[in-house]
Short mmCIF file of N, CA and C and ligand atoms in Angstrom, two decimals:
data_model
loop_
_atom_site.label_atom_id
_atom_site.label_comp_id
_atom_site.label_asym_id
_atom_site.label_seq_id
_atom_site.Cartn_x
_atom_site.Cartn_y
_atom_site.Cartn_z
N MET C 1 216.07 266.35 116.80
CA MET C 1 216.39 264.96 117.22
C MET C 1 217.26 263.73 116.32
N GLN C 2 218.00 263.25 116.37
CA GLN C 2 218.22 262.06 115.48
C GLN C 2 217.34 260.72 114.82
N LYS C 3 217.46 260.49 114.69
CA LYS C 3 216.35 259.20 114.04
C LYS C 3 216.64 258.14 115.25
N GLN C 4 215.68 256.85 115.71
CA GLN C 4 216.22 255.82 116.52
C GLN C 4 215.71 254.90 115.50
N ALA C 5 216.01 253.75 116.54
CA ALA C 5 215.33 252.57 116.12
C ALA C 5 215.12 251.80 117.70
N THR C 6 214.14 250.93 117.60
CA THR C 6 213.85 250.57 118.77
C THR C 6 212.75 248.69 118.00
N LEU C 7 213.34 247.98 119.22
CA LEU C 7 212.66 246.52 118.99
C LEU C 7 211.10 246.64 119.85
N VAL C 8 210.84 245.77 118.63
CA VAL C 8 209.53 245.45 119.48
C VAL C 8 209.16 243.61 118.93
N LEU C 9 208.65 243.35 119.77
CA LEU C 9 208.47 241.94 119.64
C LEU C 9 206.45 241.58 120.64
N ILE C 10 205.86 240.78 119.42
CA ILE C 10 204.90 240.92 119.35
C ILE C 10 204.83 239.40 120.29
N LYS C 11 204.63 239.02 120.98
CA LYS C 11 204.56 237.82 121.83
C LYS C 11 203.57 236.90 121.89
N PRO C 12 204.15 235.39 122.61
CA PRO C 12 202.60 234.33 121.50
C PRO C 12 201.42 234.61 122.28
N ASP C 13 200.83 235.72 123.61
CA ASP C 13 200.25 235.71 123.80
C ASP C 13 199.10 236.63 122.45
N GLY C 14 199.76 237.65 121.96
CA GLY C 14 199.43 237.84 120.90
C GLY C 14 199.25 237.51 120.08
N LEU C 15 200.39 236.71 119.47
CA LEU C 15 199.86 235.70 118.69
C LEU C 15 198.57 235.50 119.14
N LYS C 16 198.25 234.17 120.38
CA LYS C 16 196.53 233.27 120.12
C LYS C 16 196.55 234.04 119.97
N LYS C 17 195.88 234.95 121.01
CA LYS C 17 194.77 235.93 121.29
C LYS C 17 194.85 237.34 119.31
N SER C 18 195.06 236.44 118.52
CA SER C 18 194.71 236.99 116.90
C SER C 18 194.90 238.53 116.61
N LEU C 19 196.24 239.25 117.69
CA LEU C 19 195.91 240.12 117.91
C LEU C 19 196.86 240.88 117.19
N THR C 20 197.50 240.34 115.93
CA THR C 20 199.11 240.87 115.06
C THR C 20 198.32 242.65 114.35
N GLY C 21 196.92 242.05 114.27
CA GLY C 21 196.30 243.73 113.06
C GLY C 21 196.06 244.31 114.02
N ASN C 22 195.61 244.60 115.40
CA ASN C 22 195.23 245.51 115.93
C ASN C 22 196.65 246.24 116.51
N ILE C 23 197.32 245.47 116.85
CA ILE C 23 199.08 245.91 117.66
C ILE C 23 199.48 246.62 116.12
N MET C 24 199.90 246.52 115.71
CA MET C 24 199.52 247.08 114.02
C MET C 24 199.56 248.61 113.83
N SER C 25 197.74 248.26 113.93
CA SER C 25 197.59 249.35 113.31
C SER C 25 197.98 251.01 114.80
N LYS C 26 198.12 250.18 115.95
CA LYS C 26 198.24 250.85 117.13
C LYS C 26 199.37 251.20 116.74
N LEU C 27 200.18 250.46 117.17
CA LEU C 27 201.79 251.42 116.75
C LEU C 27 201.82 252.30 115.03
N ALA C 28 201.00 252.41 114.17
CA ALA C 28 201.27 253.26 112.92
C ALA C 28 200.90 254.52 113.84
N GLU C 29 200.08 254.50 114.08
CA GLU C 29 199.56 256.25 114.45
C GLU C 29 200.64 256.35 115.02
N SER C 30 202.25 255.85 115.30
CA SER C 30 203.33 256.23 115.41
C SER C 30 203.88 257.27 114.87
N LYS C 31 203.60 256.50 112.93
CA LYS C 31 203.57 257.74 111.87
C LYS C 31 205.59 257.61 112.00
N LEU C 32 205.90 255.84 112.57
CA LEU C 32 207.08 255.80 112.50
C LEU C 32 207.11 254.32 110.98
N VAL C 33 208.53 254.02 110.49
CA VAL C 33 208.58 252.91 109.89
C VAL C 33 208.70 251.44 110.09
N ILE C 34 209.16 251.08 109.18
CA ILE C 34 208.62 249.42 109.83
C ILE C 34 210.51 249.24 109.23
N ILE C 35 212.08 248.66 109.92
CA ILE C 35 213.18 248.71 108.94
C ILE C 35 213.84 247.32 108.67
N GLY C 36 213.45 246.27 109.45
CA GLY C 36 213.14 244.90 109.47
C GLY C 36 212.11 243.83 110.21
N ALA C 37 211.72 242.73 109.22
CA ALA C 37 210.86 241.97 110.77
C ALA C 37 210.55 240.81 110.01
N ARG C 38 210.74 239.37 110.65
CA ARG C 38 210.32 238.02 110.59
C ARG C 38 210.14 237.84 111.80
N VAL C 39 209.51 236.27 111.41
CA VAL C 39 208.51 235.57 112.43
C VAL C 39 209.97 234.42 113.10
N ALA C 40 210.49 234.44 114.92
CA ALA C 40 211.07 233.79 114.92
C ALA C 40 210.86 232.89 115.93
N ARG C 41 211.54 231.69 116.29
CA ARG C 41 211.19 230.64 117.23
C ARG C 41 212.28 230.48 117.84
N PRO C 42 212.68 232.24 118.93
CA PRO C 42 214.13 231.47 119.66
C PRO C 42 214.46 230.42 120.65
N ASP C 43 215.64 229.95 120.91
CA ASP C 43 216.12 229.10 122.02
C ASP C 43 215.79 229.93 123.33
N ARG C 44 216.13 228.93 123.29
CA ARG C 44 216.03 229.32 125.38
C ARG C 44 217.14 230.32 125.86
N LYS C 45 218.54 230.64 125.23
CA LYS C 45 219.89 230.94 125.84
C LYS C 45 219.54 232.16 125.09
N LEU C 46 218.72 232.70 123.57
CA LEU C 46 218.49 233.78 123.02
C LEU C 46 217.60 234.57 123.88
N VAL C 47 216.93 233.60 124.68
CA VAL C 47 215.62 234.77 125.98
C VAL C 47 216.04 234.41 127.10
N GLU C 48 217.21 234.67 127.80
CA GLU C 48 217.66 234.94 128.66
C GLU C 48 218.76 235.89 128.71
N ILE C 49 219.56 235.98 127.11
CA ILE C 49 219.66 236.63 126.66
C ILE C 49 219.15 238.40 126.76
N HIS C 50 217.79 238.24 125.95
CA HIS C 50 217.32 238.85 125.89
C HIS C 50 216.57 239.54 127.08
N TYR C 51 216.54 238.91 128.29
CA TYR C 51 216.16 239.36 128.90
C TYR C 51 216.97 239.88 130.78
N GLN C 52 218.22 239.58 130.13
CA GLN C 52 219.44 239.01 131.12
C GLN C 52 219.17 239.32 132.48
N HIS C 53 218.68 241.24 132.72
CA HIS C 53 218.24 242.36 133.46
C HIS C 53 217.18 241.53 134.12
N LEU C 54 216.86 240.84 133.98
CA LEU C 54 216.03 240.30 135.18
C LEU C 54 216.10 238.55 135.77
N LYS C 55 217.69 238.12 135.63
CA LYS C 55 217.88 237.08 135.56
C LYS C 55 217.72 236.65 137.39
N ASP C 56 217.53 237.47 138.44
CA ASP C 56 218.01 237.18 139.30
C ASP C 56 216.48 236.97 139.94
N LYS C 57 215.21 237.75 139.18
CA LYS C 57 213.84 237.80 139.35
C LYS C 57 213.36 236.22 139.60
N PRO C 58 212.33 236.01 141.28
CA PRO C 58 212.08 234.75 140.88
C PRO C 58 210.75 233.83 139.65
N PHE C 59 209.95 235.08 138.98
CA PHE C 59 209.40 234.92 137.48
C PHE C 59 210.49 234.81 136.17
N PHE C 60 211.29 234.84 136.48
CA PHE C 60 212.45 234.28 135.52
C PHE C 60 212.28 233.15 134.85
N SER C 61 212.59 232.11 135.26
CA SER C 61 211.91 230.81 134.91
C SER C 61 210.79 230.42 133.80
N GLY C 62 209.81 231.49 133.81
CA GLY C 62 208.35 231.54 133.51
C GLY C 62 208.34 232.16 132.51
N LEU C 63 208.97 233.99 133.01
CA LEU C 63 209.25 234.52 131.88
C LEU C 63 209.59 234.40 129.67
N VAL C 64 211.20 233.68 130.48
CA VAL C 64 211.61 233.15 129.05
C VAL C 64 210.76 231.48 129.09
N ASP C 65 210.16 230.70 129.57
CA ASP C 65 208.83 229.82 128.93
C ASP C 65 207.77 230.82 127.78
N TYR C 66 207.01 231.81 128.91
CA TYR C 66 206.04 232.63 128.03
C TYR C 66 206.69 232.90 126.71
N LEU C 67 207.81 233.59 127.03
CA LEU C 67 208.74 233.80 125.39
C LEU C 67 208.63 233.63 124.96
N GLN C 68 209.49 232.11 124.82
CA GLN C 68 209.77 231.18 123.73
C GLN C 68 208.37 230.15 123.96
N GLY C 69 207.07 230.69 123.99
CA GLY C 69 205.38 229.95 123.51
C GLY C 69 206.00 228.75 124.86
N LYS C 70 206.39 228.25 125.19
CA LYS C 70 205.45 226.79 126.11
C LYS C 70 204.48 227.46 126.70
N LEU C 71 204.06 228.90 127.56
CA LEU C 71 202.89 228.64 127.79
C LEU C 71 201.95 228.19 127.32
N HIS C 72 202.16 228.81 125.47
CA HIS C 72 201.37 228.56 124.90
C HIS C 72 200.56 227.81 123.95
N GLY C 73 202.05 227.00 122.94
CA GLY C 73 201.64 226.42 122.35
C GLY C 73 201.33 225.81 121.10
N GLU C 74 202.01 225.30 120.55
CA GLU C 74 201.26 225.21 118.92
C GLU C 74 199.84 225.66 118.75
N PRO C 75 200.60 226.33 117.23
CA PRO C 75 201.38 226.98 116.60
C PRO C 75 201.85 228.18 117.16
N TYR C 76 201.35 228.35 118.72
CA TYR C 76 201.92 230.65 119.46
C TYR C 76 203.06 230.35 119.34
N ASP C 77 204.48 229.09 119.27
CA ASP C 77 204.88 228.87 119.81
C ASP C 77 206.75 229.71 118.92
N ARG C 78 206.31 231.34 118.96
CA ARG C 78 206.75 231.91 118.30
C ARG C 78 206.88 233.26 118.58
N VAL C 79 207.51 234.44 118.37
CA VAL C 79 207.04 235.79 118.42
C VAL C 79 207.13 236.38 116.76
N LEU C 80 206.23 238.02 116.49
CA LEU C 80 206.84 238.04 115.85
C LEU C 80 208.09 239.49 115.70
N ALA C 81 209.17 239.75 115.44
CA ALA C 81 209.58 240.77 115.84
C ALA C 81 209.96 241.51 114.68
N PHE C 82 210.01 242.88 114.81
CA PHE C 82 210.56 244.46 114.24
C PHE C 82 210.71 245.41 115.00
N VAL C 83 211.32 245.74 114.04
CA VAL C 83 212.67 247.52 113.34
C VAL C 83 211.30 248.22 113.96
N TYR C 84 211.15 249.15 114.18
CA TYR C 84 210.92 250.11 114.42
C TYR C 84 211.69 251.99 114.42
N TYR C 85 211.56 252.09 113.37
CA TYR C 85 213.07 253.48 113.78
C TYR C 85 212.18 255.26 112.88
N GLY C 86 212.56 255.82 113.30
CA GLY C 86 212.10 257.72 113.14
C GLY C 86 212.67 258.52 114.81
N GLU C 87 212.05 259.31 114.16
CA GLU C 87 212.26 260.06 115.27
C GLU C 87 211.83 259.99 116.76
N ASN C 88 212.72 259.64 117.92
CA ASN C 88 211.67 259.17 119.35
C ASN C 88 211.57 258.76 119.33
N ALA C 89 211.42 257.31 118.47
CA ALA C 89 211.56 255.80 117.90
C ALA C 89 210.78 255.26 119.57
N ILE C 90 212.32 255.22 121.03
CA ILE C 90 212.06 254.82 121.85
C ILE C 90 211.13 254.40 122.56
N GLU C 91 210.21 255.96 123.00
CA GLU C 91 209.61 257.09 123.72
C GLU C 91 207.99 256.53 122.89
N LYS C 92 207.97 256.78 122.06
CA LYS C 92 207.20 256.59 121.04
C LYS C 92 206.11 255.23 121.56
N VAL C 93 206.88 254.73 120.87
CA VAL C 93 206.34 253.51 120.44
C VAL C 93 206.04 252.90 122.48
N ARG C 94 207.31 252.74 123.25
CA ARG C 94 206.70 252.79 124.36
C ARG C 94 205.60 253.53 125.57
N LYS C 95 205.52 255.13 124.76
CA LYS C 95 203.96 255.15 125.22
C LYS C 95 202.03 254.44 123.99
N ILE C 96 203.22 253.74 122.87
CA ILE C 96 201.49 253.34 122.74
C ILE C 96 201.29 251.49 123.70
N VAL C 97 202.85 251.02 123.90
CA VAL C 97 202.36 249.69 123.91
C VAL C 97 202.15 250.04 125.49
N GLY C 98 202.83 250.99 126.29
CA GLY C 98 202.21 250.89 128.02
C GLY C 98 202.90 250.56 128.91
N ALA C 99 202.09 250.55 130.23
CA ALA C 99 203.57 250.34 131.21
C ALA C 99 203.33 248.43 131.50
N THR C 100 204.36 248.04 131.35
CA THR C 100 204.75 246.78 131.99
C THR C 100 203.59 246.03 132.68
N ASN C 101 203.43 246.99 134.50
CA ASN C 101 202.09 245.54 134.44
C ASN C 101 200.67 246.05 134.04
N PRO C 102 200.37 245.35 133.00
CA PRO C 102 198.56 245.81 132.03
C PRO C 102 197.56 246.18 133.07
N GLU C 103 197.81 245.68 134.40
CA GLU C 103 196.57 246.69 135.43
C GLU C 103 197.16 247.75 135.73
N GLU C 104 198.78 248.21 135.69
CA GLU C 104 198.79 250.03 135.58
C GLU C 104 198.49 250.47 133.83
N ALA C 105 198.52 249.70 133.25
CA ALA C 105 198.72 250.60 132.08
C ALA C 105 197.34 251.25 131.95
N GLU C 106 197.60 252.54 130.81
CA GLU C 106 196.44 253.30 130.32
C GLU C 106 195.99 252.31 129.70
N PRO C 107 194.07 252.41 129.49
CA PRO C 107 193.38 251.42 129.32
C PRO C 107 193.67 251.63 127.25
N THR C 108 193.72 253.34 126.74
CA THR C 108 194.36 253.28 125.45
C THR C 108 195.46 252.26 124.91
N THR C 109 196.24 251.63 125.55
CA THR C 109 197.83 251.15 125.37
C THR C 109 197.15 249.99 125.18
N ILE C 110 198.08 249.20 124.42
CA ILE C 110 198.10 248.46 123.61
C ILE C 110 197.75 246.92 124.94
N ARG C 111 199.11 247.21 125.74
CA ARG C 111 198.85 246.26 126.81
C ARG C 111 197.82 246.49 128.33
N GLY C 112 197.80 247.70 127.76
CA GLY C 112 196.44 248.49 129.09
C GLY C 112 195.02 247.10 127.97
N SER C 113 194.77 247.47 126.57
CA SER C 113 193.51 247.18 126.24
C SER C 113 193.60 245.55 126.65
N TYR C 114 195.12 245.12 126.15
CA TYR C 114 194.67 242.86 126.07
C TYR C 114 195.06 242.52 126.46
N GLY C 115 196.36 243.08 127.69
CA GLY C 115 197.66 241.86 128.97
C GLY C 115 196.83 241.76 129.85
N ARG C 116 197.14 240.37 130.66
CA ARG C 116 196.51 240.08 131.69
C ARG C 116 197.66 239.53 132.69
N ILE C 117 197.45 239.89 133.65
CA ILE C 117 198.01 238.77 134.99
C ILE C 117 197.51 237.46 135.43
N MET C 118 198.92 236.67 134.28
CA MET C 118 198.31 235.13 134.74
C MET C 118 197.90 234.96 136.36
N THR C 119 198.08 233.89 136.15
CA THR C 119 197.39 233.40 137.23
C THR C 119 199.16 232.94 138.14
N SER C 120 200.03 232.96 137.40
CA SER C 120 200.83 232.61 138.27
C SER C 120 201.83 233.97 138.83
N GLY C 121 200.75 234.81 138.64
CA GLY C 121 201.58 236.26 138.90
C GLY C 121 202.41 237.27 137.56
N LEU C 122 202.76 236.25 136.73
CA LEU C 122 203.51 236.75 135.49
C LEU C 122 202.21 237.61 134.44
N PHE C 123 203.73 238.86 134.56
CA PHE C 123 202.40 239.26 133.18
C PHE C 123 202.13 239.17 131.80
N GLU C 124 201.55 239.25 131.65
CA GLU C 124 201.12 238.47 130.23
C GLU C 124 200.77 239.52 129.56
N ASN C 125 201.71 240.58 128.67
CA ASN C 125 201.63 242.08 128.20
C ASN C 125 201.77 241.87 126.89
N VAL C 126 201.01 240.65 125.81
CA VAL C 126 201.76 240.97 124.98
C VAL C 126 202.06 240.99 123.08
N VAL C 127 202.97 242.61 124.01
CA VAL C 127 204.63 243.19 123.50
C VAL C 127 205.35 243.36 123.91
N HIS C 128 206.45 243.04 123.86
CA HIS C 128 208.09 244.27 124.11
C HIS C 128 208.49 245.05 123.80
N ALA C 129 208.77 245.95 124.01
CA ALA C 129 209.21 247.02 123.13
C ALA C 129 210.74 247.72 124.25
N SER C 130 211.67 247.30 123.55
CA SER C 130 212.96 248.06 124.37
C SER C 130 211.98 249.60 125.19
N SER C 131 213.54 249.35 125.67
CA SER C 131 212.94 251.10 126.90
C SER C 131 214.07 251.85 127.37
N ASP C 132 215.76 251.87 125.87
CA ASP C 132 216.55 252.93 125.96
C ASP C 132 217.26 252.81 124.89
N PRO C 133 218.54 253.37 124.95
CA PRO C 133 219.18 253.47 123.10
C PRO C 133 219.85 251.88 122.94
N ALA C 134 220.75 252.02 124.57
CA ALA C 134 221.68 250.89 124.51
C ALA C 134 220.99 249.20 124.76
N ASP C 135 219.37 249.15 125.41
CA ASP C 135 218.66 248.35 125.25
C ASP C 135 218.37 248.06 124.22
N ALA C 136 218.05 248.98 122.60
CA ALA C 136 217.33 248.90 121.90
C ALA C 136 218.73 248.03 120.50
N GLU C 137 219.61 249.27 121.41
CA GLU C 137 221.25 248.56 119.78
C GLU C 137 221.35 246.32 120.08
N ARG C 138 221.22 246.66 121.80
CA ARG C 138 221.56 244.82 122.56
C ARG C 138 220.65 244.71 121.95
N GLU C 139 219.70 244.48 121.84
CA GLU C 139 218.16 243.70 121.68
C GLU C 139 218.09 243.54 119.80
N ILE C 140 218.08 244.62 119.15
CA ILE C 140 218.22 244.70 117.95
C ILE C 140 218.95 243.42 117.26
N LYS C 141 220.76 243.79 117.86
CA LYS C 141 221.54 243.03 117.64
C LYS C 141 221.44 241.43 117.70
N LEU C 142 220.48 241.22 118.48
CA LEU C 142 220.44 240.23 119.32
C LEU C 142 219.48 239.20 118.05
N TRP C 143 218.10 239.66 117.66
CA TRP C 143 217.00 239.73 116.54
C TRP C 143 217.48 239.53 115.87
N PHE C 144 218.60 240.93 115.41
CA PHE C 144 218.29 240.69 113.56
C PHE C 144 220.09 240.53 113.49
N LYS C 145 219.99 240.34 112.14
CA LYS C 145 221.20 240.45 111.36
C LYS C 145 221.37 241.46 110.19
N PRO C 146 222.52 242.19 110.21
CA PRO C 146 222.98 243.28 109.64
C PRO C 146 222.27 242.88 108.24
N ASP C 147 221.73 241.90 107.16
CA ASP C 147 221.37 242.60 106.16
C ASP C 147 218.98 241.73 106.48
N GLU C 148 219.23 241.91 107.32
CA GLU C 148 217.96 241.76 107.59
C GLU C 148 217.29 243.14 108.03
N LEU C 149 217.89 244.37 107.66
CA LEU C 149 217.39 245.40 107.63
C LEU C 149 217.62 245.97 106.53
N VAL C 150 216.76 247.59 106.19
CA VAL C 150 216.54 247.87 105.68
C VAL C 150 217.59 249.58 105.64
N VAL C 151 217.65 249.46 107.00
CA VAL C 151 218.43 250.73 106.94
C VAL C 151 219.73 250.07 107.79
N ASP C 152 221.46 251.34 107.69
CA ASP C 152 222.58 250.26 108.46
C ASP C 152 222.17 250.92 109.66
N LEU C 153 222.04 250.52 109.94
CA LEU C 153 222.01 251.19 111.80
C LEU C 153 223.39 251.08 112.46
N TYR C 154 224.24 249.94 112.17
CA TYR C 154 224.65 249.88 113.43
C TYR C 154 226.50 249.14 112.16
N PRO C 155 227.97 249.63 112.33
CA PRO C 155 229.01 248.96 112.00
C PRO C 155 228.68 247.15 112.07
N ALA C 156 229.12 246.65 110.41
CA ALA C 156 229.18 245.61 109.53
C ALA C 156 230.08 244.84 109.68
N LYS C 157 230.31 243.73 110.09
CA LYS C 157 231.23 242.93 109.19
C LYS C 157 231.41 241.83 108.37
N PRO C 158 232.17 241.49 107.04
CA PRO C 158 231.87 240.40 106.66
C PRO C 158 231.87 239.22 107.00
N CYS C 159 230.91 237.84 106.86
CA CYS C 159 231.38 236.58 107.46
C CYS C 159 230.40 235.98 106.85
N ALA C 160 230.90 234.79 106.72
CA ALA C 160 230.36 233.07 106.24
C ALA C 160 229.57 232.54 106.57
N HIS C 161 228.13 232.00 105.23
CA HIS C 161 227.19 231.50 106.16
C HIS C 161 227.04 230.69 105.02
N ASN C 162 226.34 229.12 105.24
CA ASN C 162 226.38 229.04 104.65
C ASN C 162 227.65 228.31 103.58
N ASN C 163 229.12 229.15 104.22
CA ASN C 163 230.06 228.69 102.74
C ASN C 163 229.89 229.69 101.86
N GLN C 164 228.46 230.94 101.90
CA GLN C 164 228.25 232.47 101.51
C GLN C 164 228.79 232.85 102.13
N PRO C 165 229.32 234.88 101.38
CA PRO C 165 229.05 235.66 102.01
C PRO C 165 228.11 236.24 102.46
N ALA C 166 228.25 236.96 103.53
CA ALA C 166 226.65 237.71 104.46
C ALA C 166 227.98 238.47 105.59
N LEU C 167 226.83 239.29 105.83
CA LEU C 167 227.86 239.85 107.45
C LEU C 167 227.22 239.65 108.28
N ASP C 168 227.70 240.61 109.37
CA ASP C 168 227.44 239.55 110.90
C ASP C 168 227.75 241.74 111.40
N TRP C 169 227.50 241.51 112.56
CA TRP C 169 227.10 243.02 113.59
C TRP C 169 229.18 242.72 113.75
N ALA C 170 229.44 244.44 113.72
CA ALA C 170 231.16 243.94 114.47
C ALA C 170 230.99 244.58 115.48
P1 IDP L 201 209.35 245.89 130.06
O1 IDP L 201 208.75 244.57 128.90
O2 IDP L 201 208.10 246.88 130.09
O3 IDP L 201 210.43 246.39 129.69
P2 IDP L 201 210.79 244.88 132.22
O4 IDP L 201 211.16 245.35 133.07
O5 IDP L 201 211.58 244.40 130.99
O6 IDP L 201 209.78 245.54 131.19
O7 IDP L 201 210.04 242.95 132.18
C1 IDP L 201 210.09 242.19 131.07
C2 IDP L 201 209.04 241.38 130.91
O8 IDP L 201 208.73 240.62 132.59
C3 IDP L 201 207.59 241.96 131.37
O9 IDP L 201 207.14 242.60 130.06
C4 IDP L 201 206.38 241.09 131.76
O10 IDP L 201 206.39 240.27 131.39
C5 IDP L 201 207.22 239.94 132.85
N1 IDP L 201 207.80 241.47 133.76
C6 IDP L 201 208.44 241.93 134.81
N2 IDP L 201 208.20 242.86 135.98
C7 IDP L 201 207.28 242.27 136.42
C8 IDP L 201 206.73 241.40 137.54
O11 IDP L 201 206.96 242.34 138.70
N3 IDP L 201 206.07 240.49 137.64
C9 IDP L 201 205.40 239.35 136.51
N4 IDP L 201 205.78 239.31 135.70
C10 IDP L 201 206.86 240.97 135.19
MG1 MG L 202 212.46 245.36 128.95
#
């Protein structure tokens, strides 16, 4: 099978609960490699695009607040973003991450171990992981620039950033 890339986000609750190490140890069981990593404070627009498939859900606004860290406060108003890469990366990571609803996730998965349902009903489930190849490409391009990845995943084009030559997605 061809190598795949997938986006992982450690959400603000994962940071607030000091779970970064635990999450990365668990993901290391996949034997995938990390080809991009950054800390990000996404603006509302970016998060709305990230979760565009849920825009009609009653929990959408709360979900956007959640990923922006508005429910967890400073200094947890940020996420850690990673691109994991290797064979069957999307499915391998989703398996380790577990089901969307933390109460339904297998207890040994990341979400089953550390997630909870907030009193508002929102699933506070510690991590995001891309769910299919089309979503993975869309999400990676949203969170990373071409030169922030050590593998050339998708076509890129030259552009200027602060008057310096840079790369953008083609
Ligand atoms: P995923 O994160 O497992 O791919 P999505 O359906 O893409 O699941 O939902 C994105 C996020 O929205 C979830 O991770 C969770 O935080 C939240 N969410 C999804 N469905 C529900 C729901 O039915 N109730 C509350 N929160 C939800
Ligand atoms: Mg999803």
